Short mmCIF file of C-alpha atoms and ligand atoms in Angstrom, two decimals:
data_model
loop_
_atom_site.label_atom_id
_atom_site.label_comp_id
_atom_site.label_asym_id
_atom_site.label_seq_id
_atom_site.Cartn_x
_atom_site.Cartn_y
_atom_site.Cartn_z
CA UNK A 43 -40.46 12.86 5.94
CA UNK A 44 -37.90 12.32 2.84
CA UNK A 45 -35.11 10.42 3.61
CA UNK A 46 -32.22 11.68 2.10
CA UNK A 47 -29.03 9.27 1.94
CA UNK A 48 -28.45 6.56 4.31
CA UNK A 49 -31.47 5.44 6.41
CA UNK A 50 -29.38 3.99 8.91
CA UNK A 51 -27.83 7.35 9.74
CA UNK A 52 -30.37 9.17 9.29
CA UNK A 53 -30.66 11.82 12.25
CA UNK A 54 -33.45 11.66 14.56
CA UNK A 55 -34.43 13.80 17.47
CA UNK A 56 -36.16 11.40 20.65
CA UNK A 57 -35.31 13.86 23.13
CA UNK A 58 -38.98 14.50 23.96
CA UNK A 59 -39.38 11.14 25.57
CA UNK A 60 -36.08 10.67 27.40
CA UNK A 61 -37.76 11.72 30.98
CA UNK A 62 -40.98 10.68 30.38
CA UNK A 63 -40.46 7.33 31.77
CA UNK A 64 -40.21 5.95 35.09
CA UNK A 65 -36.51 5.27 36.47
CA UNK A 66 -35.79 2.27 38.12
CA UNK A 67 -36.31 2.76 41.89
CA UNK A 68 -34.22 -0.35 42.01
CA UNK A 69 -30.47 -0.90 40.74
CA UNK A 70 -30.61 -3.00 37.73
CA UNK A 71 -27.78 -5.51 38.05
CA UNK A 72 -26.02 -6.48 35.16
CA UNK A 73 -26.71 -10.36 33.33
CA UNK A 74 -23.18 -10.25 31.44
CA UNK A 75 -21.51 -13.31 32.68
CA UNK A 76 -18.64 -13.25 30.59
CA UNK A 77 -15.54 -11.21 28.69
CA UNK A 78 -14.70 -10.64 25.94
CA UNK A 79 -17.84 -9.68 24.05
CA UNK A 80 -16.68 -8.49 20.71
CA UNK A 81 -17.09 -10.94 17.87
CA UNK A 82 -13.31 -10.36 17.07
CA UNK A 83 -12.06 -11.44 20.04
CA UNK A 84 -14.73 -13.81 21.58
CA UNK A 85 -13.16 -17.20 21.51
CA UNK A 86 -16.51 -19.73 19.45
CA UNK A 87 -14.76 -22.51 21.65
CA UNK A 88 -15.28 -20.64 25.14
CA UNK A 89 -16.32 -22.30 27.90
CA UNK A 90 -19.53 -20.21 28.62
CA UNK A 91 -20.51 -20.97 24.70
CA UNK A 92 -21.07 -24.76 25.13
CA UNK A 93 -24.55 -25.93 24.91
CA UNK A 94 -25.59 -22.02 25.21
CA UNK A 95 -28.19 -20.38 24.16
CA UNK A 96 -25.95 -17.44 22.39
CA UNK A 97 -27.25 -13.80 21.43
CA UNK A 98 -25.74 -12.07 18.26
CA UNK A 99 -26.20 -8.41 18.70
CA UNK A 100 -25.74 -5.68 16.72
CA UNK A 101 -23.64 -2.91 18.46
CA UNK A 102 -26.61 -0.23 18.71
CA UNK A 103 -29.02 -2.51 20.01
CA UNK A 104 -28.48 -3.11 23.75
CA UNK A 105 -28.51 1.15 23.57
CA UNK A 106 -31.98 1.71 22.32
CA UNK A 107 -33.58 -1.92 24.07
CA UNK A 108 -34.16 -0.41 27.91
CA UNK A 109 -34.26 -3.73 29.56
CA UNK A 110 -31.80 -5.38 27.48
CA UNK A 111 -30.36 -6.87 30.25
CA UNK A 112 -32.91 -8.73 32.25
CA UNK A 113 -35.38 -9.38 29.11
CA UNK A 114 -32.37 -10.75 26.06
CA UNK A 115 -29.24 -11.45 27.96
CA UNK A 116 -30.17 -12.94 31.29
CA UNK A 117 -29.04 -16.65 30.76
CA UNK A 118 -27.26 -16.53 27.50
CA UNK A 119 -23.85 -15.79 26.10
CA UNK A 120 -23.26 -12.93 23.37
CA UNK A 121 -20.89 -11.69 20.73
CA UNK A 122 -21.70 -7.80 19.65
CA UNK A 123 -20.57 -6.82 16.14
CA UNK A 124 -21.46 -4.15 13.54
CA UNK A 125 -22.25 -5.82 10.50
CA UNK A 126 -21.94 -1.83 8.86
CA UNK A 127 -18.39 -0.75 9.64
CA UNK A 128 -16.55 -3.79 11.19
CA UNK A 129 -14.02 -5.58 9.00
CA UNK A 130 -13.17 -9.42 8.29
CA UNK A 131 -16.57 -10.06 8.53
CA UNK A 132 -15.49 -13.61 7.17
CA UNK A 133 -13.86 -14.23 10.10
CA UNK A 134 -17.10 -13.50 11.58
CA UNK A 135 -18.68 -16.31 9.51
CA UNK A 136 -16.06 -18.57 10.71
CA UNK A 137 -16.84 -17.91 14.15
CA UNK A 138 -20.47 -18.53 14.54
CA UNK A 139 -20.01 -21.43 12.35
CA UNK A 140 -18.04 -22.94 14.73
CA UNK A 141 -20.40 -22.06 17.30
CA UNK A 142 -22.98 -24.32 15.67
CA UNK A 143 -20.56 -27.32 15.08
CA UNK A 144 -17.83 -27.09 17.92
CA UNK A 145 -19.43 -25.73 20.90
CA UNK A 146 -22.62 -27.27 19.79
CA UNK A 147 -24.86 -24.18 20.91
CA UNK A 148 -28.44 -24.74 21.65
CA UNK A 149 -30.06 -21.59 20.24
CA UNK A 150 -29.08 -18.44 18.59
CA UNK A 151 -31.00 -14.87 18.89
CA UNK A 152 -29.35 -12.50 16.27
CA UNK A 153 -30.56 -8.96 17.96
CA UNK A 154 -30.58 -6.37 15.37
CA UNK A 155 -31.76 -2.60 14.54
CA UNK A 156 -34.62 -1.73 12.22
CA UNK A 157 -32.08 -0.05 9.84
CA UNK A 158 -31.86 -1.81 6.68
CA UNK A 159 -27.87 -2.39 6.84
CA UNK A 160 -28.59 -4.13 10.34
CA UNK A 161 -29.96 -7.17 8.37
CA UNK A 162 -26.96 -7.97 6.99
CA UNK A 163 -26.08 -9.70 10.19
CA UNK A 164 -28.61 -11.62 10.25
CA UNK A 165 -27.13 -12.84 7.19
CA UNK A 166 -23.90 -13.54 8.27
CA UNK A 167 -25.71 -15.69 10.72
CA UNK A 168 -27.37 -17.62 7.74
CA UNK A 169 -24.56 -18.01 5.69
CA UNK A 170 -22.73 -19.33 8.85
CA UNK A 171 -25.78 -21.80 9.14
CA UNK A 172 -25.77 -23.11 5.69
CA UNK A 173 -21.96 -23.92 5.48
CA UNK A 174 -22.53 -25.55 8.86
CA UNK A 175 -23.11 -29.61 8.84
CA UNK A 176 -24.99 -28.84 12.44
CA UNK A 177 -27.80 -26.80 12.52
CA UNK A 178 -29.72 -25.12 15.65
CA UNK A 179 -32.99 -22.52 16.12
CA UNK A 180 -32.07 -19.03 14.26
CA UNK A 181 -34.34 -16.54 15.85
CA UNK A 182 -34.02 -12.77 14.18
CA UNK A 183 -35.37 -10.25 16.68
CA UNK A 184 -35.77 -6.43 14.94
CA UNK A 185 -35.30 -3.61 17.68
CA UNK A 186 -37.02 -0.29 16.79
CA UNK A 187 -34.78 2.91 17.52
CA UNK A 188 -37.58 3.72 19.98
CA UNK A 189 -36.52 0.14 22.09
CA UNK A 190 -39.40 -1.50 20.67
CA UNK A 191 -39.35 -4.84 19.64
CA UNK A 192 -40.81 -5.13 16.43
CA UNK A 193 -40.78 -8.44 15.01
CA UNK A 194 -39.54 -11.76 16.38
CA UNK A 195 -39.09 -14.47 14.50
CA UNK A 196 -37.74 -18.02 13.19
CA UNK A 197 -35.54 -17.99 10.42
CA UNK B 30 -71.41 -21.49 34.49
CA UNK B 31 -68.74 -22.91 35.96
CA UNK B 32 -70.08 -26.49 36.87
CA UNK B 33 -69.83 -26.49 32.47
CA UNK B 34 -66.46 -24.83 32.35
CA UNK B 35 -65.17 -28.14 34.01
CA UNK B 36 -67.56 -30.60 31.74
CA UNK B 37 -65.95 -31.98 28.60
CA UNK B 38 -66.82 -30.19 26.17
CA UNK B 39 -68.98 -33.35 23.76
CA UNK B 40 -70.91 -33.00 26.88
CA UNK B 41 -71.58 -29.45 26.75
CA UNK B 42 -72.43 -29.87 23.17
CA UNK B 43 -74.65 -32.48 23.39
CA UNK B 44 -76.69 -31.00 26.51
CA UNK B 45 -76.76 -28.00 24.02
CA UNK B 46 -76.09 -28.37 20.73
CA UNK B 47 -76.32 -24.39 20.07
CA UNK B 48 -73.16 -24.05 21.85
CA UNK B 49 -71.24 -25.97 18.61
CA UNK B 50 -72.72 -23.01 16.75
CA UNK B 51 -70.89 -20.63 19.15
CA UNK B 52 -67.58 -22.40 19.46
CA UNK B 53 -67.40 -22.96 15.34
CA UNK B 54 -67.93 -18.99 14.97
CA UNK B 55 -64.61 -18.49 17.12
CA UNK B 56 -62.76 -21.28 14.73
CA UNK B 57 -62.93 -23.88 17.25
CA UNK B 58 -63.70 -27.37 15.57
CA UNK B 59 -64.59 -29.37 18.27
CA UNK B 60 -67.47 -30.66 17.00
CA UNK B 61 -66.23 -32.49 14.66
CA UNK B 62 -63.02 -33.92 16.93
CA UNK B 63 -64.05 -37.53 17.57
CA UNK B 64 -62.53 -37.57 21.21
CA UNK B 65 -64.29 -34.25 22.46
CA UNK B 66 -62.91 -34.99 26.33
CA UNK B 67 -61.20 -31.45 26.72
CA UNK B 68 -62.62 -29.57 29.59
CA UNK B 69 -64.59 -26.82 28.30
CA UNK B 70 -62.37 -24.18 30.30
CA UNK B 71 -58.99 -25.60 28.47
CA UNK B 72 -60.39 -24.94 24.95
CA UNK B 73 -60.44 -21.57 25.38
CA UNK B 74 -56.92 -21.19 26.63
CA UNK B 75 -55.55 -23.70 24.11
CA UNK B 76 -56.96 -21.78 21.21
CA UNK B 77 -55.29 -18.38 22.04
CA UNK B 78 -58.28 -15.78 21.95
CA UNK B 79 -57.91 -12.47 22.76
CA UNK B 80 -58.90 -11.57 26.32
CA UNK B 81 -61.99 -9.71 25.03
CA UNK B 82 -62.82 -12.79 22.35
CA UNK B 83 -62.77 -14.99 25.49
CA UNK B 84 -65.02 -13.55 27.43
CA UNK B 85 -67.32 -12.80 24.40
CA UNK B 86 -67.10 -16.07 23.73
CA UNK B 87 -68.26 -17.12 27.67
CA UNK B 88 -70.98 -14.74 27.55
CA UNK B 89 -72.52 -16.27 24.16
CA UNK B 90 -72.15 -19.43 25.55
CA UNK B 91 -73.79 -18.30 29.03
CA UNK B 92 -76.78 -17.21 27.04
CA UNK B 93 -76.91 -20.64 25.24
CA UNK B 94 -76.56 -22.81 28.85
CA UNK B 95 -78.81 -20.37 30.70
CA UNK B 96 -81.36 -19.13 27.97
CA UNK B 97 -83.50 -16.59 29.57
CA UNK B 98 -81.42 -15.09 31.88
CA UNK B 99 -79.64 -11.54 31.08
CA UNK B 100 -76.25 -12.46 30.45
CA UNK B 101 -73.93 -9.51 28.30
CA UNK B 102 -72.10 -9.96 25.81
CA UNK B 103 -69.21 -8.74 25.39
CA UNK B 104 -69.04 -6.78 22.05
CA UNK B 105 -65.66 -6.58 20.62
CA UNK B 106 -66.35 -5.82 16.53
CA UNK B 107 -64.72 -9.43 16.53
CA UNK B 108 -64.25 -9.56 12.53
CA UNK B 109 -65.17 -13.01 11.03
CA UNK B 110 -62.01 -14.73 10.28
CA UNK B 111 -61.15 -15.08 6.52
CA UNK B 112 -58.69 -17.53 7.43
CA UNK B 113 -56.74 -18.42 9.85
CA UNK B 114 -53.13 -16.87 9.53
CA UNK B 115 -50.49 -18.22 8.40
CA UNK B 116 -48.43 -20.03 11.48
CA UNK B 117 -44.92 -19.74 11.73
CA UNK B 118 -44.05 -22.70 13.54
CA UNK B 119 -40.87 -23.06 15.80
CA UNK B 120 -37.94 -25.03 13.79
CA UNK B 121 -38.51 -28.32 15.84
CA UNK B 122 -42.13 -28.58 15.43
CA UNK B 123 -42.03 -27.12 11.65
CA UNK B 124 -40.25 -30.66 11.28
CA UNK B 125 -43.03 -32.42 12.61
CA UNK B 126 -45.51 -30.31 10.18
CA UNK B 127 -43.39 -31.00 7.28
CA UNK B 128 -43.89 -34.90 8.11
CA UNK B 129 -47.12 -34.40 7.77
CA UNK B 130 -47.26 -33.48 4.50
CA UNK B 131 -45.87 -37.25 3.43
CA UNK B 132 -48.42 -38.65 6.03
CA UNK B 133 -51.26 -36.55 4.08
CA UNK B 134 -50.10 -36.98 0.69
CA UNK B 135 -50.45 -41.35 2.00
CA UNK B 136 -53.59 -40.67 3.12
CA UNK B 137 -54.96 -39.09 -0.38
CA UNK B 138 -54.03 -42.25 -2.06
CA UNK B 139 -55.79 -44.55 0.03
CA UNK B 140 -59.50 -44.01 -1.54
CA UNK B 141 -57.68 -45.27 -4.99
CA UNK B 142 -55.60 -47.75 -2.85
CA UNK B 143 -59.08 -49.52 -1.60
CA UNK B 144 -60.92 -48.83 -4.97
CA UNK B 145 -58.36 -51.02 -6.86
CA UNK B 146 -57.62 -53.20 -3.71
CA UNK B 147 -57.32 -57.05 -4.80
CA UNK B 148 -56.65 -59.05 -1.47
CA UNK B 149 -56.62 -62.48 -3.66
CA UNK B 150 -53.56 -61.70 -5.53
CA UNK B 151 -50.21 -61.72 -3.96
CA UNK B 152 -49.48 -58.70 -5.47
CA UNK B 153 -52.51 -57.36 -4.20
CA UNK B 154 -51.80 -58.31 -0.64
CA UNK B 155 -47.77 -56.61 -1.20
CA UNK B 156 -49.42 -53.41 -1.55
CA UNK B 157 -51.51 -53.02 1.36
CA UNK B 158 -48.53 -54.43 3.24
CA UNK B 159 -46.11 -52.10 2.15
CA UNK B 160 -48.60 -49.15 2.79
CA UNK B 161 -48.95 -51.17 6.58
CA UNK B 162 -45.02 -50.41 6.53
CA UNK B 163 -45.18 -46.82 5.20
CA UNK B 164 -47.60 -46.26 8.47
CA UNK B 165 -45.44 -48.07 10.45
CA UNK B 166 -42.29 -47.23 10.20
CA UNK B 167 -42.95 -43.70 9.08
CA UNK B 168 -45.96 -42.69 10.54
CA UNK B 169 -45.50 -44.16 13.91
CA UNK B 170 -42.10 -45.09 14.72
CA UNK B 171 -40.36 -42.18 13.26
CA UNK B 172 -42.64 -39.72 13.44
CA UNK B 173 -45.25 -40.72 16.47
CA UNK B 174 -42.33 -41.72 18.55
CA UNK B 175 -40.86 -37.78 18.08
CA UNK B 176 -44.16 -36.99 19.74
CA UNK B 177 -44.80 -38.92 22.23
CA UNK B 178 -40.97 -39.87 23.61
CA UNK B 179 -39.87 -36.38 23.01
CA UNK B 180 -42.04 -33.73 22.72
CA UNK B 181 -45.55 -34.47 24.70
CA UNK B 182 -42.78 -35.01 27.56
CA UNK B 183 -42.67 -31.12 27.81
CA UNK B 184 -46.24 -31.11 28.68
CA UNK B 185 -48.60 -32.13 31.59
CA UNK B 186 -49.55 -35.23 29.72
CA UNK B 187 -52.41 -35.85 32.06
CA UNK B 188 -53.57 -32.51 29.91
CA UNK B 189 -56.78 -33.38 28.07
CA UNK B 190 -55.48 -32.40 24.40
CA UNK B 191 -52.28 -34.96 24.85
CA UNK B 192 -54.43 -37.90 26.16
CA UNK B 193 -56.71 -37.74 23.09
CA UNK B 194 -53.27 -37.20 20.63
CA UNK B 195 -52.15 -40.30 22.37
CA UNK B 196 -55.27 -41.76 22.28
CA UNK B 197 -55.15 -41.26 18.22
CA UNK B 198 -52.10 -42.79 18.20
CA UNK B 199 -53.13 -45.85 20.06
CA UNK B 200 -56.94 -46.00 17.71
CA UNK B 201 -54.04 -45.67 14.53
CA UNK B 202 -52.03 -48.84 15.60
CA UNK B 203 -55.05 -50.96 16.27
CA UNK B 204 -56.72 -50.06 13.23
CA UNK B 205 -52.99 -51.32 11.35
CA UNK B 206 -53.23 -54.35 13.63
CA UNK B 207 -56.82 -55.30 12.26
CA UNK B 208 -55.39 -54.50 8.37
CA UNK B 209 -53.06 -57.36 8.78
CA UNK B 210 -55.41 -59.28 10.19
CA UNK B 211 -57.64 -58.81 7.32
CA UNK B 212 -55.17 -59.38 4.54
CA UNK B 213 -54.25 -62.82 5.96
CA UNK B 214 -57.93 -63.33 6.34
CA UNK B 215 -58.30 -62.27 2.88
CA UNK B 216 -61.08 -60.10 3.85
CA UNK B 217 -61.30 -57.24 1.26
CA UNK B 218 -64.10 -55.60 3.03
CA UNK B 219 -62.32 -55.34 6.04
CA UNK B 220 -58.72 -54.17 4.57
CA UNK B 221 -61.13 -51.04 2.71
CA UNK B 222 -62.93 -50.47 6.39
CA UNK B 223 -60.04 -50.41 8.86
CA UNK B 224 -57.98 -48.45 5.49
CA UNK B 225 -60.46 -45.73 5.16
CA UNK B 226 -61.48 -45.75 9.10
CA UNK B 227 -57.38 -44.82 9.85
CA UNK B 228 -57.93 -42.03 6.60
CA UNK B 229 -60.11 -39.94 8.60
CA UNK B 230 -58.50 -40.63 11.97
CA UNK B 231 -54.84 -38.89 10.23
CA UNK B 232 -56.72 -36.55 8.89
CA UNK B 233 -58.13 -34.72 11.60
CA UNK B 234 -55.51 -36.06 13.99
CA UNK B 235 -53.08 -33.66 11.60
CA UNK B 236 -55.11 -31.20 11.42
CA UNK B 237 -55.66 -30.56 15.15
CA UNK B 238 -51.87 -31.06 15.48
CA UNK B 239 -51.33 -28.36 12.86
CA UNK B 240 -53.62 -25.37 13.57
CA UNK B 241 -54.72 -26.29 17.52
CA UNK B 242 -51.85 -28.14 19.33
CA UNK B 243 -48.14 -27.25 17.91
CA UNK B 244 -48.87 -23.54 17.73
CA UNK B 245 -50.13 -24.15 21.43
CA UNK B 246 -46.95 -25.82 22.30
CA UNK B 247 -45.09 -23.21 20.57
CA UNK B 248 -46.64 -20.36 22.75
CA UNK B 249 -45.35 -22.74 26.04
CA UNK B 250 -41.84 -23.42 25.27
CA UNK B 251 -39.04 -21.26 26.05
CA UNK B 252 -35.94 -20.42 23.55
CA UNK B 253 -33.74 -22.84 25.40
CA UNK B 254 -36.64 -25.95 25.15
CA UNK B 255 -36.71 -24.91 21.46
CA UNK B 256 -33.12 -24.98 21.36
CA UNK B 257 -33.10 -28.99 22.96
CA UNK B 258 -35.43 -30.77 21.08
CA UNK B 259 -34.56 -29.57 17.50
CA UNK B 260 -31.32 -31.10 18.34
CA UNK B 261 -33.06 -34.41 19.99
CA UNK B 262 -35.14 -34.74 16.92
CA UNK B 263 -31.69 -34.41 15.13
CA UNK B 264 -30.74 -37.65 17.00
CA UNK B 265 -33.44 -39.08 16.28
CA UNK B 266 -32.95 -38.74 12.52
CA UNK B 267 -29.85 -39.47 12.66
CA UNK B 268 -30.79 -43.05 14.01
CA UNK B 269 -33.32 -43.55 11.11
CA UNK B 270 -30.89 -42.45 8.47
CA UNK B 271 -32.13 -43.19 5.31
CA UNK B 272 -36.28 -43.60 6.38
CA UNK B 273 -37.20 -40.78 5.34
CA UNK B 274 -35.92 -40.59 1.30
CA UNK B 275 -36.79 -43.95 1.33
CA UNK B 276 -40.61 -43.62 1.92
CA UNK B 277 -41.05 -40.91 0.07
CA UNK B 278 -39.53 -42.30 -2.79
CA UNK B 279 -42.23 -45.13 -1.69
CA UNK B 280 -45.25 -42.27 -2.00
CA UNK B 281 -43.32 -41.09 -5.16
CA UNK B 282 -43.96 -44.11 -6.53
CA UNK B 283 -46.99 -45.26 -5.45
CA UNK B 284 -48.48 -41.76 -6.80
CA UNK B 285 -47.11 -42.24 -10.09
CA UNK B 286 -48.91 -45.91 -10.02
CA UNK B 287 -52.35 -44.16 -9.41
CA UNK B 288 -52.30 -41.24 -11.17
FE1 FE2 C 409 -49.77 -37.19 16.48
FE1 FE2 C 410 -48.23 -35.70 14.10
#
């Protein structure tokens, strides 16, 4: 296969697979316990953030992970955000920083795609980490565009 | 075979001493582990094989226990391990690894430490005392007390694997108590025994910590009991402030001294 510009929007064709697997006999209820979700207009200081173990996920992700809900969310609080397209990503830095130092999470999962521009919120998360006088667990979790996880680790 | 399963497993070995052979192939060093009171049954589980390893490993030691008797075994093209891969340890318990290193780069100075050991000279005596202080307050108050206050807490501690960590501990401490006994005694011989008798101790005590029990532990917790004690260790350090630059300044030193 030649890849021929950007890998990250690079056009691929899964349609083969979409009814292959089983559907859900039962309803799949929903683990969001909060609002808003966007990075931009999540408040760091919210109450649900507080001693919370907090997901950073990249916009695509909770599309291609099929049990995104009950498997990544269930139990945590999130911020989405594209670290590709969205702008005042500082702002962004600013926000999980404070995170770390005023609502004193407990953990933070930064969910991403396999697509090489994906990292770069992982590094947002680091540079957020480093400027920070608290620290906490950075896990980075890579999502394949298939909704396989694959890799999961510290940072 | 399952009257052995729940024997410890020095017992095991020393009804049949083949079955060290069989446990060393897999990587598992209990032969040489000076406590040996883990049920046979946990040391499999602890030391994450495969499902198919595992019961490999059961048959090969069914043939050893009951030699004569058609057992299977359980081929599974196991490759022989190079060496073991590298762990990637959870943030809290890579602090506890990193600690280590100071403890280990102590206990590498200790054969020189007892070679050149002078018990009759006040300076002499200063320098096994400060190392008594280095294990201490270093060793065992900041690091030890991470262990067993915060983390073995997590655990079952009536577990066999935390009841022989804890009993290391405890063999540590008496073996510093009988140091200082010896230096005020003036006993040379006995300041070089109890010295190199608490070298070997740390160094298998780390390195069953390392490569058997923290990756263990690691498999057990969840994200959110990762999450709590890096930030209880964090307390912790924050109560011992400047302990840590200030021993290893200590090893700095003393390495430059016997070098
Ligand atoms: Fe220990
Ligand atoms: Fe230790």
């Amino acid at each position: 296969m030649v890849f021929e510009g950007c890998p990250g929007s690079h056009t691929l064709d899964l349609r083969e697979k979409e009814t292959r697997e089983t559907t859900p006999t039962e309803k799949v209820r929903s683990q969001l316990r909060q609002w808003p979700i966007q990075l931009h207009l999540i408040s760091p200081t919210a109450p649900y953030y507080q001693g919370a173990d907090v997901l950073l996920t990249a916009d695509c992700v909770a599309y291609a992970l099929g049990n995104f809900h009950t498997d990544y969310l269930k139990g945590k609080s999130i911020a989405i955000a594209c670290p590709k397209l969205d702008e005042g990503q500082d702002v962004y830095v600013e926000k999980i920083k404070s995170w770390l130092e005023d609502a004193k999470i407990n953990t933070l999962s930064v969910l991403i795609m396999q697509v090489p521009c994906c990292m770069g919120l992982v590094n947002l998360a680091q540079q957020a980490a480093e400027r920070s006088k608290r620290k906490v667990p950075i896990k980075s979790i890579i999502v394949g565009i298939q909704g396989d996880i694959l890799s999961e680790e510290w940072v | 075979m399952d009257e052995y399963l729940n024997m410890e497993v020095k017992e095991v070995i020393s009804k049949f001493p083949e079955a060290a052979r069989v446990l060393d192939e897999y990587n598992i060093g209990c032969t040489v582990c000076n406590a040996g009171s883990c049920l046979l049954k946990d040391i499999v589980e602890i030391h994450s094989l495969s499902s198919d390893e595992e019961q490999e490993l059961m048959a090969k030691l069914a043939r050893v226990v009951y030699p004569g008797r058609d057992v299977k075994v359980l081929e599974v093209g196991r490759k022989p391990k190079a060496k073991p891969e590298r762990v990637k340890y959870s943030p809290p318990l890579k602090k506890l690894v990193d600690e280590h290193l100071l403890i280990k780069r102590w206990i590498a100075l200790i054969p020189k430490l007892a070679e050149s050991l002078d018990v009759n000279t006040e300076e002499g005596r200063q320098l096994v005392l400060q190392g008594v202080d280095f294990i201490r307050t270093y060793a065992d108050r900041y690091h030890h007390a991470k262990e067993e206050e915060v983390l073995f807490k997590y655990f079952d501690e009536n577990l066999e694997i935390l009841k022989t960590m804890h009993a290391d501990h405890e063999k540590a401490r008496s073996h510093v108590r009988s140091i200082l006994q010896a230096v005020e005694e003036k006993n040379g011989e006995a300041v070089k025994e109890h010295l190199n008798a608490y070298r070997e101790l740390l160094t298998e005590h780390i390195k069953k910590e390392d490569e058997i029990l923290y990756p263990w532990m690691d498999r057990g917790l969840s994200l959110t009991q990762v999450g709590e004690l890096f930030s209880r260790f964090n307390e912790l350090e924050e109560q011992f402030q400047t302990v840590p630059e200030k021993y290893e300044e200590f090893i700095r030193k003393l390495e430059e001294k016997f070098r």
